[in-house]
Each structure stands twice: as structure tokens, then as C-alpha cells.
Amino acid sequence: MDLLTPSDAERLHPSGLIYLANVMRPKQDIGRWSQALRQWRPPRTPLRVHLENNSLDEHDAAEILQAIGGDVQAGYLHHNNIRSLEPLTPFIEQHWETLKELHLSHNRLSTTETKALLLLLGCTKVSAAGAETAGSCSWLRLEFNHIDVDGLLEQLPSQIKNRLQLGDRGCTPRHCCCQGRRYTKHIHCKFLTEQRTIMPEHKIHHRDQRREPAPSRSRCQDDEETQDNPKTVT
Ligand SMILES: [Zn+2]
Ligand SMILES: [Zn+2]
């Protein structure tokens, strides 16, 4: 059974690029792509998964992400309709050691959800041999959600708060040029302070009933986030 057209199949690239931005308008596309991803044999290289601009909620995004074998290095989920982290937690836990970048700007995350995300990404784990490891996330985009940034920073444990780099020091997802980078593994969250209206948790869920119009495709501040364009798929 051919789930994918030849041009669809090109979106799953041997280089590790999975380019599914802007393709999942109708709901049935989610089932089709998650089935196709389950059948796809991923390359051994780290995967970069583009799911931006699809109006996905957290359950849709989780369904797609969970279908991907291989090690995910970057998840591009910006410009979707993600309000809750819980469905995405198994994915984040599974790829905790390889996931360097997570792009979640222009979604509907609340302060509480963001705190849970940072606790998950910023925690340390102790291996069976007793060695302490930190998650590898160093690039997190969270602007234009519903986050009360001051409230968030107040609630975070200092060991995570101290790792956050909110300013733009010229770092990129692949290179940190912060002072003290040898001692502190930064989690870069530039533009975090730019948020939509802060709303109480229940209101965010309520708004879910009437879906907002599809997000605009303006490039605004997503330059880095959109650097992999379909032309990279050859
Ligand atoms: Zn839900
Ligand atoms: Zn840095």
C-alpha cells in the first residue's frame, strides 16, 4: 500500500530532514503521516523534524512525533495550536539525550505548561552507573505563547533559571558564545519576553473549541526556525 505520493515521500529525506511543515491541513493527514512514519526506516543521522504551520494540537503533534523512529535532534513545532505538554512528554523523554532544539513559539502554552516543560528539559538524570547527565536541549523558542515570564522565572528552581539565556548574544542552535559556557550549559530562549496576552489556564483550553484561523505565514521572527525550506529536500 502506498501511503505517500512520490512528492510526499521526498519529505522524508535520507539526510535526516523530515519536512512536514504546512502539509497537514485536513485532520486525516495526521493519521496518514503517522502511519507512513512508522513504516519509514529512518537514517542513523540525527533527525530534524519540521511540523510547523500545521494547526496541530498537542495530541496531533504527539501522534506524529511518536511515530518517528531514530534520534530526534530538533523539533520544529512553531505556529501550531499546542496548549498542553502532557501528550508530548513521552516524546521529550524518549529523545531527552539527543533533543537539542525545540521550537514552540506561536502556540498556546501557559505559564504552568512552560514551567513543566523547563523542569523536564532542564532536569538532570543519574545513570545506573551513578553518572549525572543533563538533557541536551540548548535551544528553546517560546515566544508568542501565553506565558507570564516574570511569574515563570519566580517559580523555576535556580539551577534551571540560571541556565536560561533570554538575551540574544549571537548564539545559534549549533554554537553557544555565552560567557561561562564551559561551566553552564545554557538553554537559550531568546524573545521569551514577547508573549501574547497572558490568560488563565482554563481560558486557554476553552478557546480550543473555536479554532483560530490558520496562523499567518509571515516570517516575523522565525528566521532561524524556517531556515530549512522545502528546497533543501532534493
Ligand atoms: Zn488535551
Ligand atoms: Zn550561548
mmCIF file of N, CA, C and O in Angstrom, residues 77-167:
data_model
loop_
_atom_site.group_PDB
_atom_site.id
_atom_site.type_symbol
_atom_site.label_atom_id
_atom_site.label_comp_id
_atom_site.label_asym_id
_atom_site.label_seq_id
_atom_site.Cartn_x
_atom_site.Cartn_y
_atom_site.Cartn_z
ATOM 1 N N LEU A 77 7.971 22.999 15.980
ATOM 2 C CA LEU A 77 6.527 22.906 16.191
ATOM 3 C C LEU A 77 5.885 24.284 16.266
ATOM 4 O O LEU A 77 4.782 24.434 16.782
ATOM 5 N N HIS A 78 6.592 25.294 15.794
ATOM 6 C CA HIS A 78 6.053 26.645 15.922
ATOM 7 C C HIS A 78 4.850 26.861 14.998
ATOM 8 O O HIS A 78 4.642 26.129 14.045
ATOM 9 N N HIS A 79 4.053 27.855 15.328
ATOM 10 C CA HIS A 79 2.816 28.140 14.600
ATOM 11 C C HIS A 79 1.907 26.925 14.534
ATOM 12 O O HIS A 79 1.559 26.425 13.461
ATOM 13 N N ASN A 80 1.571 26.423 15.702
ATOM 14 C CA ASN A 80 0.561 25.379 15.801
ATOM 15 C C ASN A 80 -0.424 25.762 16.889
ATOM 16 O O ASN A 80 -0.542 26.947 17.227
ATOM 17 N N ASN A 81 -1.111 24.806 17.433
ATOM 18 C CA ASN A 81 -2.167 25.090 18.405
ATOM 19 C C ASN A 81 -1.939 24.253 19.667
ATOM 20 O O ASN A 81 -2.857 23.641 20.180
ATOM 21 N N ILE A 82 -0.700 24.230 20.112
ATOM 22 C CA ILE A 82 -0.312 23.372 21.231
ATOM 23 C C ILE A 82 -0.542 24.109 22.549
ATOM 24 O O ILE A 82 0.002 25.193 22.759
ATOM 25 N N ARG A 83 -1.364 23.521 23.406
ATOM 26 C CA ARG A 83 -1.707 24.160 24.670
ATOM 27 C C ARG A 83 -1.172 23.405 25.863
ATOM 28 O O ARG A 83 -1.094 23.932 26.960
ATOM 29 N N SER A 84 -0.889 22.135 25.643
ATOM 30 C CA SER A 84 -0.540 21.316 26.788
ATOM 31 C C SER A 84 0.668 20.466 26.452
ATOM 32 O O SER A 84 0.886 20.067 25.306
ATOM 33 N N LEU A 85 1.430 20.191 27.467
ATOM 34 C CA LEU A 85 2.674 19.479 27.275
ATOM 35 C C LEU A 85 2.514 17.979 27.473
ATOM 36 O O LEU A 85 3.283 17.180 26.946
ATOM 37 N N GLU A 86 1.510 17.626 28.249
ATOM 38 C CA GLU A 86 1.405 16.238 28.694
ATOM 39 C C GLU A 86 1.481 15.214 27.560
ATOM 40 O O GLU A 86 2.252 14.272 27.641
ATOM 41 N N PRO A 87 0.708 15.394 26.484
ATOM 42 C CA PRO A 87 0.795 14.390 25.406
ATOM 43 C C PRO A 87 2.185 14.317 24.771
ATOM 44 O O PRO A 87 2.548 13.304 24.177
ATOM 45 N N LEU A 88 2.963 15.387 24.893
ATOM 46 C CA LEU A 88 4.286 15.423 24.258
ATOM 47 C C LEU A 88 5.398 14.900 25.172
ATOM 48 O O LEU A 88 6.529 14.715 24.731
ATOM 49 N N THR A 89 5.053 14.679 26.427
ATOM 50 C CA THR A 89 6.080 14.268 27.392
ATOM 51 C C THR A 89 6.780 12.957 27.030
ATOM 52 O O THR A 89 8.007 12.892 27.102
ATOM 53 N N PRO A 90 6.062 11.909 26.605
ATOM 54 C CA PRO A 90 6.780 10.676 26.236
ATOM 55 C C PRO A 90 7.797 10.910 25.116
ATOM 56 O O PRO A 90 8.900 10.374 25.158
ATOM 57 N N PHE A 91 7.454 11.740 24.164
ATOM 58 C CA PHE A 91 8.400 12.052 23.083
ATOM 59 C C PHE A 91 9.631 12.753 23.647
ATOM 60 O O PHE A 91 10.768 12.395 23.343
ATOM 61 N N ILE A 92 9.400 13.760 24.474
ATOM 62 C CA ILE A 92 10.531 14.527 25.019
ATOM 63 C C ILE A 92 11.413 13.614 25.874
ATOM 64 O O ILE A 92 12.637 13.663 25.797
ATOM 65 N N GLU A 93 10.789 12.761 26.656
ATOM 66 C CA GLU A 93 11.580 11.857 27.497
ATOM 67 C C GLU A 93 12.385 10.879 26.655
ATOM 68 O O GLU A 93 13.535 10.609 26.934
ATOM 69 N N GLN A 94 11.757 10.392 25.606
ATOM 70 C CA GLN A 94 12.449 9.421 24.753
ATOM 71 C C GLN A 94 13.672 10.039 24.071
ATOM 72 O O GLN A 94 14.689 9.373 23.869
ATOM 73 N N HIS A 95 13.576 11.303 23.708
ATOM 74 C CA HIS A 95 14.668 11.936 22.952
ATOM 75 C C HIS A 95 15.469 12.933 23.802
ATOM 76 O O HIS A 95 16.217 13.744 23.269
ATOM 77 N N TRP A 96 15.303 12.822 25.083
ATOM 78 C CA TRP A 96 15.886 13.780 26.028
ATOM 79 C C TRP A 96 17.399 13.943 25.839
ATOM 80 O O TRP A 96 17.943 15.028 25.961
ATOM 81 N N GLU A 97 18.061 12.851 25.500
ATOM 82 C CA GLU A 97 19.519 12.914 25.368
ATOM 83 C C GLU A 97 19.976 13.488 24.031
ATOM 84 O O GLU A 97 21.128 13.871 23.893
ATOM 85 N N THR A 98 19.097 13.508 23.047
ATOM 86 C CA THR A 98 19.525 13.993 21.723
ATOM 87 C C THR A 98 18.839 15.294 21.311
ATOM 88 O O THR A 98 19.316 15.990 20.419
ATOM 89 N N LEU A 99 17.744 15.608 21.948
ATOM 90 C CA LEU A 99 16.935 16.756 21.519
ATOM 91 C C LEU A 99 17.601 18.068 21.924
ATOM 92 O O LEU A 99 17.558 18.474 23.081
ATOM 93 N N LYS A 100 18.203 18.726 20.960
ATOM 94 C CA LYS A 100 18.921 19.963 21.246
ATOM 95 C C LYS A 100 18.031 21.193 21.068
ATOM 96 O O LYS A 100 18.221 22.192 21.730
ATOM 97 N N GLU A 101 17.122 21.093 20.126
ATOM 98 C CA GLU A 101 16.305 22.260 19.779
ATOM 99 C C GLU A 101 14.836 21.921 19.802
ATOM 100 O O GLU A 101 14.424 20.909 19.222
ATOM 101 N N LEU A 102 14.089 22.797 20.414
ATOM 102 C CA LEU A 102 12.644 22.630 20.391
ATOM 103 C C LEU A 102 12.012 23.996 20.107
ATOM 104 O O LEU A 102 12.233 24.959 20.847
ATOM 105 N N HIS A 103 11.273 24.065 19.036
ATOM 106 C CA HIS A 103 10.694 25.335 18.596
ATOM 107 C C HIS A 103 9.192 25.315 18.853
ATOM 108 O O HIS A 103 8.462 24.591 18.185
ATOM 109 N N LEU A 104 8.782 26.086 19.820
ATOM 110 C CA LEU A 104 7.371 26.081 20.218
ATOM 111 C C LEU A 104 6.774 27.482 20.214
ATOM 112 O O LEU A 104 5.747 27.715 20.847
ATOM 113 N N SER A 105 7.392 28.407 19.522
ATOM 114 C CA SER A 105 6.819 29.748 19.510
ATOM 115 C C SER A 105 5.492 29.737 18.759
ATOM 116 O O SER A 105 5.204 28.830 17.988
ATOM 117 N N HIS A 106 4.663 30.733 19.025
ATOM 118 C CA HIS A 106 3.369 30.856 18.360
ATOM 119 C C HIS A 106 2.498 29.624 18.587
ATOM 120 O O HIS A 106 2.012 28.992 17.650
ATOM 121 N N ASN A 107 2.367 29.265 19.840
ATOM 122 C CA ASN A 107 1.409 28.237 20.245
ATOM 123 C C ASN A 107 0.558 28.810 21.370
ATOM 124 O O ASN A 107 0.427 30.033 21.464
ATOM 125 N N ARG A 108 -0.024 27.950 22.210
ATOM 126 C CA ARG A 108 -0.914 28.446 23.248
ATOM 127 C C ARG A 108 -0.498 27.976 24.635
ATOM 128 O O ARG A 108 -1.333 27.694 25.479
ATOM 129 N N LEU A 109 0.791 27.860 24.845
ATOM 130 C CA LEU A 109 1.266 27.349 26.130
ATOM 131 C C LEU A 109 1.100 28.386 27.247
ATOM 132 O O LEU A 109 1.381 29.560 27.062
ATOM 133 N N SER A 110 0.673 27.893 28.387
ATOM 134 C CA SER A 110 0.511 28.752 29.561
ATOM 135 C C SER A 110 1.802 28.761 30.371
ATOM 136 O O SER A 110 2.742 28.019 30.080
ATOM 137 N N THR A 111 1.806 29.552 31.426
ATOM 138 C CA THR A 111 2.953 29.612 32.332
ATOM 139 C C THR A 111 3.195 28.239 32.977
ATOM 140 O O THR A 111 4.330 27.757 33.020
ATOM 141 N N THR A 112 2.128 27.614 33.439
ATOM 142 C CA THR A 112 2.251 26.314 34.103
ATOM 143 C C THR A 112 2.809 25.251 33.165
ATOM 144 O O THR A 112 3.676 24.468 33.544
ATOM 145 N N GLU A 113 2.312 25.236 31.942
ATOM 146 C CA GLU A 113 2.799 24.248 30.969
ATOM 147 C C GLU A 113 4.271 24.497 30.649
ATOM 148 O O GLU A 113 5.047 23.569 30.488
ATOM 149 N N THR A 114 4.633 25.753 30.545
ATOM 150 C CA THR A 114 6.021 26.091 30.221
ATOM 151 C C THR A 114 6.956 25.709 31.360
ATOM 152 O O THR A 114 8.059 25.211 31.141
ATOM 153 N N LYS A 115 6.472 25.919 32.581
ATOM 154 C CA LYS A 115 7.271 25.525 33.738
ATOM 155 C C LYS A 115 7.523 24.007 33.706
ATOM 156 O O LYS A 115 8.653 23.546 33.881
ATOM 157 N N ALA A 116 6.483 23.253 33.428
ATOM 158 C CA ALA A 116 6.629 21.790 33.352
ATOM 159 C C ALA A 116 7.630 21.401 32.259
ATOM 160 O O ALA A 116 8.448 20.496 32.441
ATOM 161 N N LEU A 117 7.565 22.109 31.147
ATOM 162 C CA LEU A 117 8.499 21.832 30.043
ATOM 163 C C LEU A 117 9.941 22.084 30.470
ATOM 164 O O LEU A 117 10.836 21.269 30.232
ATOM 165 N N LEU A 118 10.156 23.215 31.124
ATOM 166 C CA LEU A 118 11.521 23.553 31.542
ATOM 167 C C LEU A 118 12.027 22.596 32.617
ATOM 168 O O LEU A 118 13.211 22.257 32.638
ATOM 169 N N LEU A 119 11.140 22.157 33.485
ATOM 170 C CA LEU A 119 11.554 21.189 34.509
ATOM 171 C C LEU A 119 11.978 19.883 33.845
ATOM 172 O O LEU A 119 12.942 19.253 34.244
ATOM 173 N N LEU A 120 11.244 19.530 32.806
ATOM 174 C CA LEU A 120 11.544 18.283 32.101
ATOM 175 C C LEU A 120 12.857 18.396 31.321
ATOM 176 O O LEU A 120 13.722 17.524 31.392
ATOM 177 N N LEU A 121 13.012 19.485 30.597
ATOM 178 C CA LEU A 121 14.216 19.642 29.771
ATOM 179 C C LEU A 121 15.457 19.968 30.595
ATOM 180 O O LEU A 121 16.571 19.631 30.220
ATOM 181 N N GLY A 122 15.245 20.638 31.704
ATOM 182 C CA GLY A 122 16.385 21.124 32.472
ATOM 183 C C GLY A 122 16.814 20.220 33.611
ATOM 184 O O GLY A 122 17.770 20.523 34.314
ATOM 185 N N CYS A 123 16.122 19.114 33.787
ATOM 186 C CA CYS A 123 16.464 18.261 34.926
ATOM 187 C C CYS A 123 17.741 17.470 34.639
ATOM 188 O O CYS A 123 18.215 17.411 33.510
ATOM 189 N N THR A 124 18.308 16.892 35.656
ATOM 190 C CA THR A 124 19.453 16.006 35.453
ATOM 191 C C THR A 124 19.015 14.601 35.845
ATOM 192 O O THR A 124 18.141 14.425 36.681
ATOM 193 N N LYS A 125 19.618 13.626 35.195
ATOM 194 C CA LYS A 125 19.280 12.241 35.497
ATOM 195 C C LYS A 125 20.544 11.514 35.928
ATOM 196 O O LYS A 125 21.642 11.837 35.464
ATOM 197 N N VAL A 126 20.371 10.550 36.784
ATOM 198 C CA VAL A 126 21.525 9.787 37.240
ATOM 199 C C VAL A 126 21.442 8.399 36.618
ATOM 200 O O VAL A 126 20.431 7.714 36.723
ATOM 201 N N SER A 127 22.507 8.035 35.913
ATOM 202 C CA SER A 127 22.522 6.737 35.238
ATOM 203 C C SER A 127 22.736 5.618 36.253
ATOM 204 O O SER A 127 23.062 5.865 37.416
ATOM 205 N N ALA A 128 22.544 4.391 35.769
ATOM 206 C CA ALA A 128 22.724 3.224 36.642
ATOM 207 C C ALA A 128 24.137 3.206 37.230
ATOM 208 O O ALA A 128 24.350 2.795 38.366
ATOM 209 N N ALA A 129 25.100 3.709 36.434
ATOM 210 C CA ALA A 129 26.494 3.740 36.906
ATOM 211 C C ALA A 129 26.753 4.903 37.862
ATOM 212 O O ALA A 129 27.860 5.078 38.352
ATOM 213 N N GLY A 130 25.739 5.717 38.079
ATOM 214 C CA GLY A 130 25.895 6.807 39.044
ATOM 215 C C GLY A 130 26.328 8.132 38.429
ATOM 216 O O GLY A 130 26.511 9.115 39.135
ATOM 217 N N ALA A 131 26.479 8.162 37.104
ATOM 218 C CA ALA A 131 26.897 9.412 36.458
ATOM 219 C C ALA A 131 25.694 10.326 36.253
ATOM 220 O O ALA A 131 24.604 9.871 35.908
ATOM 221 N N GLU A 132 25.909 11.601 36.443
ATOM 222 C CA GLU A 132 24.823 12.555 36.279
ATOM 223 C C GLU A 132 24.839 13.121 34.855
ATOM 224 O O GLU A 132 25.885 13.536 34.367
ATOM 225 N N THR A 133 23.707 13.077 34.190
ATOM 226 C CA THR A 133 23.642 13.656 32.857
ATOM 227 C C THR A 133 22.556 14.718 32.798
ATOM 228 O O THR A 133 21.518 14.591 33.449
ATOM 229 N N ALA A 134 22.823 15.720 31.990
ATOM 230 C CA ALA A 134 21.820 16.765 31.773
ATOM 231 C C ALA A 134 21.209 16.539 30.396
ATOM 232 O O ALA A 134 21.870 16.021 29.500
ATOM 233 N N GLY A 135 19.972 16.920 30.236
ATOM 234 C CA GLY A 135 19.336 16.835 28.922
ATOM 235 C C GLY A 135 20.096 17.723 27.947
ATOM 236 O O GLY A 135 20.781 18.653 28.367
ATOM 237 N N SER A 136 19.980 17.461 26.657
ATOM 238 C CA SER A 136 20.832 18.228 25.753
ATOM 239 C C SER A 136 20.154 19.460 25.170
ATOM 240 O O SER A 136 20.756 20.157 24.363
ATOM 241 N N CYS A 137 18.937 19.739 25.584
ATOM 242 C CA CYS A 137 18.265 20.904 24.987
ATOM 243 C C CYS A 137 18.999 22.203 25.305
ATOM 244 O O CYS A 137 19.217 22.530 26.461
ATOM 245 N N SER A 138 19.384 22.917 24.268
ATOM 246 C CA SER A 138 20.071 24.182 24.494
ATOM 247 C C SER A 138 19.395 25.324 23.731
ATOM 248 O O SER A 138 19.827 26.453 23.795
ATOM 249 N N TRP A 139 18.355 24.981 23.018
ATOM 250 C CA TRP A 139 17.688 25.994 22.184
ATOM 251 C C TRP A 139 16.198 25.784 22.272
ATOM 252 O O TRP A 139 15.673 24.754 21.832
ATOM 253 N N LEU A 140 15.522 26.766 22.833
ATOM 254 C CA LEU A 140 14.098 26.625 23.063
ATOM 255 C C LEU A 140 13.427 27.915 22.625
ATOM 256 O O LEU A 140 13.796 28.994 23.076
ATOM 257 N N ARG A 141 12.456 27.813 21.743
ATOM 258 C CA ARG A 141 11.759 29.028 21.324
ATOM 259 C C ARG A 141 10.340 28.977 21.860
ATOM 260 O O ARG A 141 9.598 28.044 21.578
ATOM 261 N N LEU A 142 10.003 30.006 22.629
ATOM 262 C CA LEU A 142 8.711 30.007 23.316
ATOM 263 C C LEU A 142 7.967 31.328 23.190
ATOM 264 O O LEU A 142 6.976 31.563 23.890
ATOM 265 N N GLU A 143 8.438 32.202 22.311
ATOM 266 C CA GLU A 143 7.756 33.493 22.221
ATOM 267 C C GLU A 143 6.362 33.341 21.612
ATOM 268 O O GLU A 143 6.070 32.375 20.921
ATOM 269 N N PHE A 144 5.532 34.298 21.892
ATOM 270 C CA PHE A 144 4.144 34.296 21.420
ATOM 271 C C PHE A 144 3.352 33.065 21.836
ATOM 272 O O PHE A 144 2.712 32.383 21.045
ATOM 273 N N ASN A 145 3.446 32.797 23.136
ATOM 274 C CA ASN A 145 2.518 31.892 23.798
ATOM 275 C C ASN A 145 1.777 32.735 24.834
ATOM 276 O O ASN A 145 1.678 33.956 24.662
ATOM 277 N N HIS A 146 1.262 32.113 25.875
ATOM 278 C CA HIS A 146 0.553 32.885 26.905
ATOM 279 C C HIS A 146 1.321 32.812 28.220
ATOM 280 O O HIS A 146 0.768 32.453 29.252
ATOM 281 N N ILE A 147 2.599 33.104 28.164
ATOM 282 C CA ILE A 147 3.463 32.897 29.321
ATOM 283 C C ILE A 147 3.674 34.204 30.094
ATOM 284 O O ILE A 147 4.061 35.219 29.517
ATOM 285 N N ASP A 148 3.417 34.140 31.396
ATOM 286 C CA ASP A 148 3.765 35.236 32.295
ATOM 287 C C ASP A 148 5.237 35.010 32.669
ATOM 288 O O ASP A 148 5.550 34.207 33.543
ATOM 289 N N VAL A 149 6.114 35.689 31.972
ATOM 290 C CA VAL A 149 7.548 35.391 32.080
ATOM 291 C C VAL A 149 8.077 35.662 33.490
ATOM 292 O O VAL A 149 8.817 34.854 34.051
ATOM 293 N N ASP A 150 7.670 36.784 34.089
ATOM 294 C CA ASP A 150 8.145 37.075 35.452
ATOM 295 C C ASP A 150 7.676 36.001 36.422
ATOM 296 O O ASP A 150 8.443 35.515 37.250
ATOM 297 N N GLY A 151 6.410 35.616 36.276
ATOM 298 C CA GLY A 151 5.863 34.564 37.148
ATOM 299 C C GLY A 151 6.596 33.245 36.933
ATOM 300 O O GLY A 151 6.901 32.530 37.891
ATOM 301 N N LEU A 152 6.894 32.953 35.702
ATOM 302 C CA LEU A 152 7.609 31.720 35.376
ATOM 303 C C LEU A 152 8.986 31.710 36.036
ATOM 304 O O LEU A 152 9.371 30.739 36.698
ATOM 305 N N LEU A 153 9.713 32.787 35.882
ATOM 306 C CA LEU A 153 11.074 32.844 36.418
ATOM 307 C C LEU A 153 11.062 32.726 37.942
ATOM 308 O O LEU A 153 11.943 32.110 38.532
ATOM 309 N N GLU A 154 10.027 33.303 38.555
ATOM 310 C CA GLU A 154 9.911 33.198 40.013
ATOM 311 C C GLU A 154 9.705 31.761 40.467
ATOM 312 O O GLU A 154 10.156 31.358 41.521
ATOM 313 N N GLN A 155 8.999 31.005 39.626
ATOM 314 C CA GLN A 155 8.645 29.640 40.036
ATOM 315 C C GLN A 155 9.715 28.603 39.731
ATOM 316 O O GLN A 155 9.664 27.498 40.243
ATOM 317 N N LEU A 156 10.662 28.957 38.890
ATOM 318 C CA LEU A 156 11.647 27.948 38.476
ATOM 319 C C LEU A 156 12.733 27.750 39.531
ATOM 320 O O LEU A 156 13.199 28.711 40.129
ATOM 321 N N PRO A 157 13.171 26.515 39.726
ATOM 322 C CA PRO A 157 14.299 26.310 40.623
ATOM 323 C C PRO A 157 15.538 27.010 40.065
ATOM 324 O O PRO A 157 15.707 27.105 38.846
ATOM 325 N N SER A 158 16.389 27.498 40.958
ATOM 326 C CA SER A 158 17.505 28.330 40.500
ATOM 327 C C SER A 158 18.443 27.595 39.554
ATOM 328 O O SER A 158 19.002 28.198 38.641
ATOM 329 N N GLN A 159 18.611 26.294 39.720
ATOM 330 C CA GLN A 159 19.548 25.590 38.821
ATOM 331 C C GLN A 159 19.051 25.591 37.378
ATOM 332 O O GLN A 159 19.849 25.481 36.451
ATOM 333 N N ILE A 160 17.748 25.721 37.176
ATOM 334 C CA ILE A 160 17.237 25.825 35.803
ATOM 335 C C ILE A 160 17.211 27.289 35.366
ATOM 336 O O ILE A 160 17.637 27.625 34.271
ATOM 337 N N LYS A 161 16.739 28.127 36.255
ATOM 338 C CA LYS A 161 16.687 29.558 35.936
ATOM 339 C C LYS A 161 18.068 30.075 35.518
ATOM 340 O O LYS A 161 18.196 30.834 34.556
ATOM 341 N N ASN A 162 19.095 29.643 36.218
ATOM 342 C CA ASN A 162 20.452 30.110 35.914
ATOM 343 C C ASN A 162 20.952 29.639 34.557
ATOM 344 O O ASN A 162 21.910 30.190 34.020
ATOM 345 N N ARG A 163 20.338 28.628 34.035
ATOM 346 C CA ARG A 163 20.764 28.140 32.717
ATOM 347 C C ARG A 163 20.079 28.879 31.576
ATOM 348 O O ARG A 163 20.494 28.772 30.436
ATOM 349 N N LEU A 164 19.011 29.594 31.887
ATOM 350 C CA LEU A 164 18.276 30.268 30.810
ATOM 351 C C LEU A 164 19.039 31.479 30.301
ATOM 352 O O LEU A 164 19.530 32.283 31.076
ATOM 353 N N GLN A 165 19.121 31.588 29.021
ATOM 354 C CA GLN A 165 19.728 32.756 28.388
ATOM 355 C C GLN A 165 18.635 33.434 27.558
ATOM 356 O O GLN A 165 18.260 32.948 26.496
ATOM 357 N N LEU A 166 18.097 34.530 28.110
ATOM 358 C CA LEU A 166 16.978 35.175 27.430
ATOM 359 C C LEU A 166 17.446 36.236 26.436
ATOM 360 O O LEU A 166 16.732 36.598 25.516
ATOM 361 N N GLY A 167 18.610 36.735 26.641
ATOM 362 C CA GLY A 167 19.117 37.759 25.727
ATOM 363 C C GLY A 167 19.647 37.128 24.454
ATOM 364 O O GLY A 167 19.861 35.925 24.385
#
